[in-house]
């Protein structure tokens, strides 16, 4: 709590604006990640901290998602993936789940009518067990994907009712069926063909360079288990609704200072 108020004081003194200017300049002079992913965590704790309802906190979180995507694209990052709702989250109590689904509905409606989608040519794809979502949300998702399917300047992937384990199991089933049907030989199944069956196969760069998780939790929670094999991980204590552009820039700078070895 103390650090939060210190940040507010510094912002009021324009210290943050000056720091952000030079930090952004530094980051843009170095190699940027092509694909950044976010695990959006901390909405409920944000509501407790500020004494607001969970619904209000999730609404702030939706607006923050739009801002974060814009910050990334402004820097030159081409792909952004957002982990909004895990498959396990579907088993939360009905009251909490209703709030989360309403925030997804809110975000989807905003996305459908956002002029920046066509202006910047943003391809939007939703991945996960979409069939488990309410009909009206599924309809919104369909409209968004149809509207943006031919855009290829930037990519936003939204993970809803998603499980990395479930995704891999489905790939195994699909490959097993192809072997059974005689379409491929079992010896044809190698590591390099698996990405062609993953839910991220629509992306030019399906393997994230950087995974950012907010709220202080330090785990992937089933997020892109195959794709994130060599991703750099960055964990921050900042709650998702309170995530700032400076936090993004710090994460990217941290990424730029690492030497990626890809297991070698």
Coordinates of C-alpha atoms in Angstrom, one line a residue:
X1 CA 0.0 0.0 0.0
X2 CA 2.8 2.4 0.9
X3 CA 4.6 1.8 -2.5
X4 CA 1.3 2.6 -4.3
X5 CA 1.0 6.0 -2.6
X6 CA 4.7 6.7 -3.3
X7 CA 4.0 6.0 -7.0
X8 CA 1.1 8.4 -7.0
X9 CA 3.2 11.2 -5.4
X10 CA 6.0 10.7 -8.0
X11 CA 3.4 10.8 -10.8
X12 CA 2.0 14.0 -9.5
X13 CA 5.5 15.5 -9.6
X14 CA 5.9 14.3 -13.2
X15 CA 8.9 12.2 -12.2
X16 CA 7.3 9.1 -13.8
X17 CA 6.6 10.9 -17.1
X18 CA 10.3 11.9 -17.4
X19 CA 11.5 8.4 -16.4
X20 CA 9.0 6.8 -18.9
X21 CA 10.3 9.0 -21.7
X22 CA 13.9 7.9 -21.3
X23 CA 13.0 4.3 -20.5
X24 CA 10.9 4.0 -23.7
X25 CA 13.7 5.6 -25.7
X26 CA 16.2 3.1 -24.3
X27 CA 13.9 0.1 -25.0
X28 CA 13.1 1.1 -28.6
X29 CA 16.9 1.3 -29.4
X30 CA 17.3 -2.4 -28.7
X31 CA 15.8 -5.6 -30.1
X32 CA 12.2 -5.9 -29.1
X33 CA 10.3 -9.1 -28.5
X34 CA 8.1 -10.1 -31.4
X35 CA 5.5 -11.8 -29.2
X36 CA 4.6 -10.8 -25.7
X37 CA 2.0 -12.7 -23.6
X38 CA 0.3 -11.6 -20.4
X39 CA -1.2 -13.6 -17.6
X40 CA -3.9 -11.2 -16.3
X41 CA -3.9 -11.7 -12.5
X42 CA -5.0 -9.6 -9.5
X43 CA -8.4 -8.3 -10.3
X44 CA -10.0 -9.6 -7.2
X45 CA -7.2 -8.4 -4.9
X46 CA -7.5 -5.0 -6.6
X47 CA -11.1 -4.8 -5.6
X48 CA -10.2 -5.6 -2.0
X49 CA -7.4 -3.1 -1.9
X50 CA -9.5 -0.2 -3.2
X51 CA -12.7 -1.2 -1.6
X52 CA -14.6 -1.5 -4.9
X53 CA -16.8 -4.3 -6.2
X54 CA -15.3 -7.2 -8.1
X55 CA -17.4 -6.1 -11.1
X56 CA -15.8 -2.7 -11.0
X57 CA -12.3 -4.1 -10.7
X58 CA -12.8 -6.4 -13.7
X59 CA -14.1 -3.5 -15.7
X60 CA -10.9 -1.6 -14.9
X61 CA -9.0 -4.7 -15.9
X62 CA -10.8 -4.8 -19.3
X63 CA -9.8 -1.2 -20.0
X64 CA -6.3 -2.0 -19.0
X65 CA -6.1 -4.8 -21.5
X66 CA -6.9 -2.4 -24.3
X67 CA -4.3 0.0 -23.1
X68 CA -1.6 -2.6 -22.8
X69 CA -2.1 -3.9 -26.3
X70 CA -1.9 -0.4 -27.6
X71 CA 1.4 0.2 -25.7
X72 CA 2.8 -2.9 -27.2
X73 CA 1.9 -2.1 -30.7
X74 CA 3.1 1.5 -30.3
X75 CA 6.6 0.1 -29.4
X76 CA 6.6 -2.2 -32.4
X77 CA 5.7 -5.5 -30.9
X78 CA 3.6 -7.4 -33.5
X79 CA 1.9 -10.0 -31.4
X80 CA 0.2 -9.9 -28.0
X81 CA -1.5 -12.8 -26.3
X82 CA -3.8 -12.3 -23.2
X83 CA -4.6 -15.2 -20.8
X84 CA -8.0 -14.0 -19.6
X85 CA -9.7 -17.1 -18.2
X86 CA -8.3 -20.6 -17.6
X87 CA -10.3 -23.8 -18.1
X88 CA -10.1 -24.3 -14.3
X89 CA -11.6 -20.8 -13.7
X90 CA -14.9 -22.1 -15.1
X91 CA -15.3 -24.0 -11.9
X92 CA -15.2 -20.9 -9.7
X93 CA -18.4 -20.2 -7.7
X94 CA -21.2 -19.0 -9.9
X95 CA -21.3 -15.5 -8.6
X96 CA -17.6 -14.9 -9.4
X97 CA -17.8 -16.7 -12.7
X98 CA -20.7 -14.5 -13.7
X99 CA -18.7 -11.4 -13.0
X100 CA -15.7 -12.7 -15.1
X101 CA -18.0 -13.6 -18.0
X102 CA -19.6 -10.2 -17.9
X103 CA -16.2 -8.6 -18.2
X104 CA -15.4 -10.8 -21.2
X105 CA -18.7 -9.8 -22.7
X106 CA -17.9 -6.1 -22.1
X107 CA -14.5 -6.5 -23.7
X108 CA -15.8 -8.4 -26.7
X109 CA -18.4 -5.7 -27.4
X110 CA -15.8 -3.0 -27.1
X111 CA -13.5 -4.9 -29.4
X112 CA -16.1 -5.5 -32.0
X113 CA -16.7 -1.7 -32.4
X114 CA -13.2 -0.5 -31.9
X115 CA -12.1 1.5 -35.0
X116 CA -8.4 0.9 -34.2
X117 CA -8.9 -2.8 -35.2
X118 CA -9.4 -1.9 -38.9
X119 CA -7.2 1.2 -38.8
X120 CA -4.2 -0.8 -37.7
X121 CA -5.1 -4.1 -39.3
X122 CA -5.3 -6.2 -36.1
X123 CA -6.1 -9.9 -36.5
X124 CA -8.0 -11.1 -33.4
X125 CA -8.3 -14.7 -32.5
X126 CA -9.9 -16.4 -29.4
X127 CA -8.5 -19.8 -28.3
X128 CA -9.6 -22.2 -25.7
X129 CA -12.8 -24.2 -25.0
X130 CA -15.0 -21.5 -26.5
X131 CA -17.9 -24.0 -26.8
X132 CA -18.3 -23.8 -23.0
X133 CA -19.0 -20.1 -23.1
X134 CA -22.5 -18.5 -23.1
X135 CA -24.1 -18.3 -26.6
X136 CA -24.1 -14.5 -26.8
X137 CA -20.3 -14.4 -26.1
X138 CA -19.7 -17.1 -28.7
X139 CA -21.6 -15.0 -31.2
X140 CA -19.5 -11.9 -30.4
X141 CA -16.3 -13.9 -30.7
X142 CA -17.5 -15.2 -34.1
X143 CA -18.2 -11.7 -35.4
X144 CA -14.9 -10.3 -34.2
X145 CA -12.9 -13.2 -35.8
X146 CA -14.8 -12.9 -39.1
X147 CA -14.3 -9.1 -39.1
X148 CA -10.5 -9.4 -38.5
X149 CA -9.6 -12.6 -40.2
X150 CA -7.8 -10.9 -43.2
X151 CA -5.8 -8.4 -41.1
X152 CA -2.2 -9.3 -40.8
X153 CA -0.3 -6.2 -39.4
X154 CA -0.7 -7.1 -35.8
X155 CA -2.1 -10.1 -33.9
X156 CA -4.1 -10.2 -30.6
X157 CA -4.8 -13.7 -29.3
X158 CA -7.2 -14.0 -26.3
X159 CA -7.1 -17.2 -24.3
X160 CA -10.5 -18.0 -22.7
X161 CA -11.5 -21.3 -21.0
X162 CA -7.9 -22.3 -22.0
X163 CA -5.7 -25.1 -20.7
X164 CA -2.3 -25.9 -22.1
X165 CA -2.6 -29.5 -21.0
X166 CA -6.0 -29.9 -22.8
X167 CA -4.5 -28.3 -25.9
X168 CA -1.7 -30.8 -26.0
X169 CA -4.1 -33.7 -25.3
X170 CA -6.2 -32.6 -28.3
X171 CA -3.1 -32.5 -30.5
X172 CA -2.3 -36.1 -29.5
X173 CA -5.8 -37.2 -30.3
X174 CA -5.8 -35.5 -33.7
X175 CA -2.4 -37.1 -34.6
X176 CA -3.6 -40.5 -33.4
X177 CA -6.7 -40.2 -35.5
X178 CA -4.6 -39.4 -38.6
X179 CA -2.4 -42.4 -38.0
X180 CA -5.5 -44.6 -37.6
X181 CA -7.0 -43.2 -40.8
X182 CA -3.7 -43.9 -42.7
X183 CA -3.1 -40.2 -43.4
X184 CA 0.3 -40.2 -41.7
X185 CA 2.7 -42.8 -40.5
X186 CA 3.6 -42.9 -36.8
X187 CA 7.2 -42.3 -37.6
X188 CA 6.1 -39.0 -39.3
X189 CA 5.2 -37.6 -35.9
X190 CA 8.1 -35.4 -34.9
X191 CA 8.5 -32.3 -32.7
X192 CA 8.5 -29.9 -35.7
X193 CA 5.0 -30.9 -36.9
X194 CA 3.3 -30.3 -33.5
X195 CA 3.0 -26.5 -33.9
X196 CA 0.8 -27.1 -37.0
X197 CA -1.9 -28.6 -34.7
X198 CA -1.7 -26.1 -31.8
X199 CA -4.3 -23.4 -31.3
X200 CA -1.6 -20.7 -32.0
X201 CA -0.9 -22.0 -35.5
X202 CA -2.4 -18.9 -37.0
X203 CA 0.4 -16.7 -35.6
X204 CA 3.6 -15.8 -37.5
X205 CA 5.5 -16.2 -34.2
X206 CA 3.5 -18.6 -32.1
X207 CA 6.3 -19.1 -29.4
X208 CA 6.3 -16.1 -27.1
X209 CA 9.5 -14.3 -26.5
X210 CA 8.3 -12.9 -23.2
X211 CA 5.6 -14.0 -20.7
X212 CA 4.6 -11.4 -18.1
X213 CA 2.5 -12.3 -15.1
X214 CA 1.0 -9.7 -12.7
X215 CA 0.0 -9.9 -9.0
X216 CA 3.1 -11.6 -7.7
X217 CA 2.2 -15.2 -8.5
X218 CA 5.1 -17.1 -10.0
X219 CA 3.7 -19.9 -12.2
X220 CA 2.3 -20.4 -15.7
X221 CA -1.0 -22.0 -14.6
X222 CA -1.2 -24.1 -17.7
X223 CA -0.5 -21.2 -20.1
X224 CA 0.9 -22.1 -23.5
X225 CA 2.9 -25.1 -22.1
X226 CA 4.3 -26.2 -25.5
X227 CA 4.8 -22.7 -26.9
X228 CA 6.4 -21.1 -23.9
X229 CA 9.1 -23.7 -23.6
X230 CA 11.9 -21.2 -24.1
X231 CA 10.0 -18.0 -23.3
X232 CA 11.6 -15.6 -20.9
X233 CA 9.4 -15.2 -17.8
X234 CA 8.8 -11.9 -15.9
X235 CA 6.8 -11.7 -12.7
X236 CA 5.7 -8.5 -11.1
X237 CA 3.8 -7.7 -7.9
X238 CA 1.7 -5.1 -9.6
X239 CA -1.9 -6.1 -9.9
X240 CA -3.3 -6.3 -13.4
X241 CA -5.7 -3.3 -13.2
X242 CA -2.8 -1.2 -11.8
X243 CA -0.3 -2.3 -14.5
X244 CA 1.4 0.7 -16.1
X245 CA 3.3 1.4 -19.2
X246 CA 6.4 1.8 -17.1
X247 CA 5.9 -1.8 -15.8
X248 CA 5.7 -3.0 -19.4
X249 CA 8.9 -1.1 -20.3
X250 CA 10.8 -2.5 -17.3
X251 CA 9.7 -6.0 -18.2
X252 CA 11.0 -5.5 -21.8
X253 CA 14.2 -4.0 -20.6
X254 CA 14.7 -6.9 -18.3
X255 CA 14.1 -9.2 -21.3
X256 CA 16.6 -7.3 -23.4
X257 CA 19.3 -7.7 -20.8
X258 CA 19.0 -11.5 -20.8
X259 CA 21.0 -13.8 -23.0
X260 CA 18.6 -16.3 -24.5
X261 CA 20.2 -19.8 -25.0
X262 CA 17.2 -21.9 -26.1
X263 CA 18.6 -24.8 -24.1
X264 CA 22.0 -24.7 -25.7

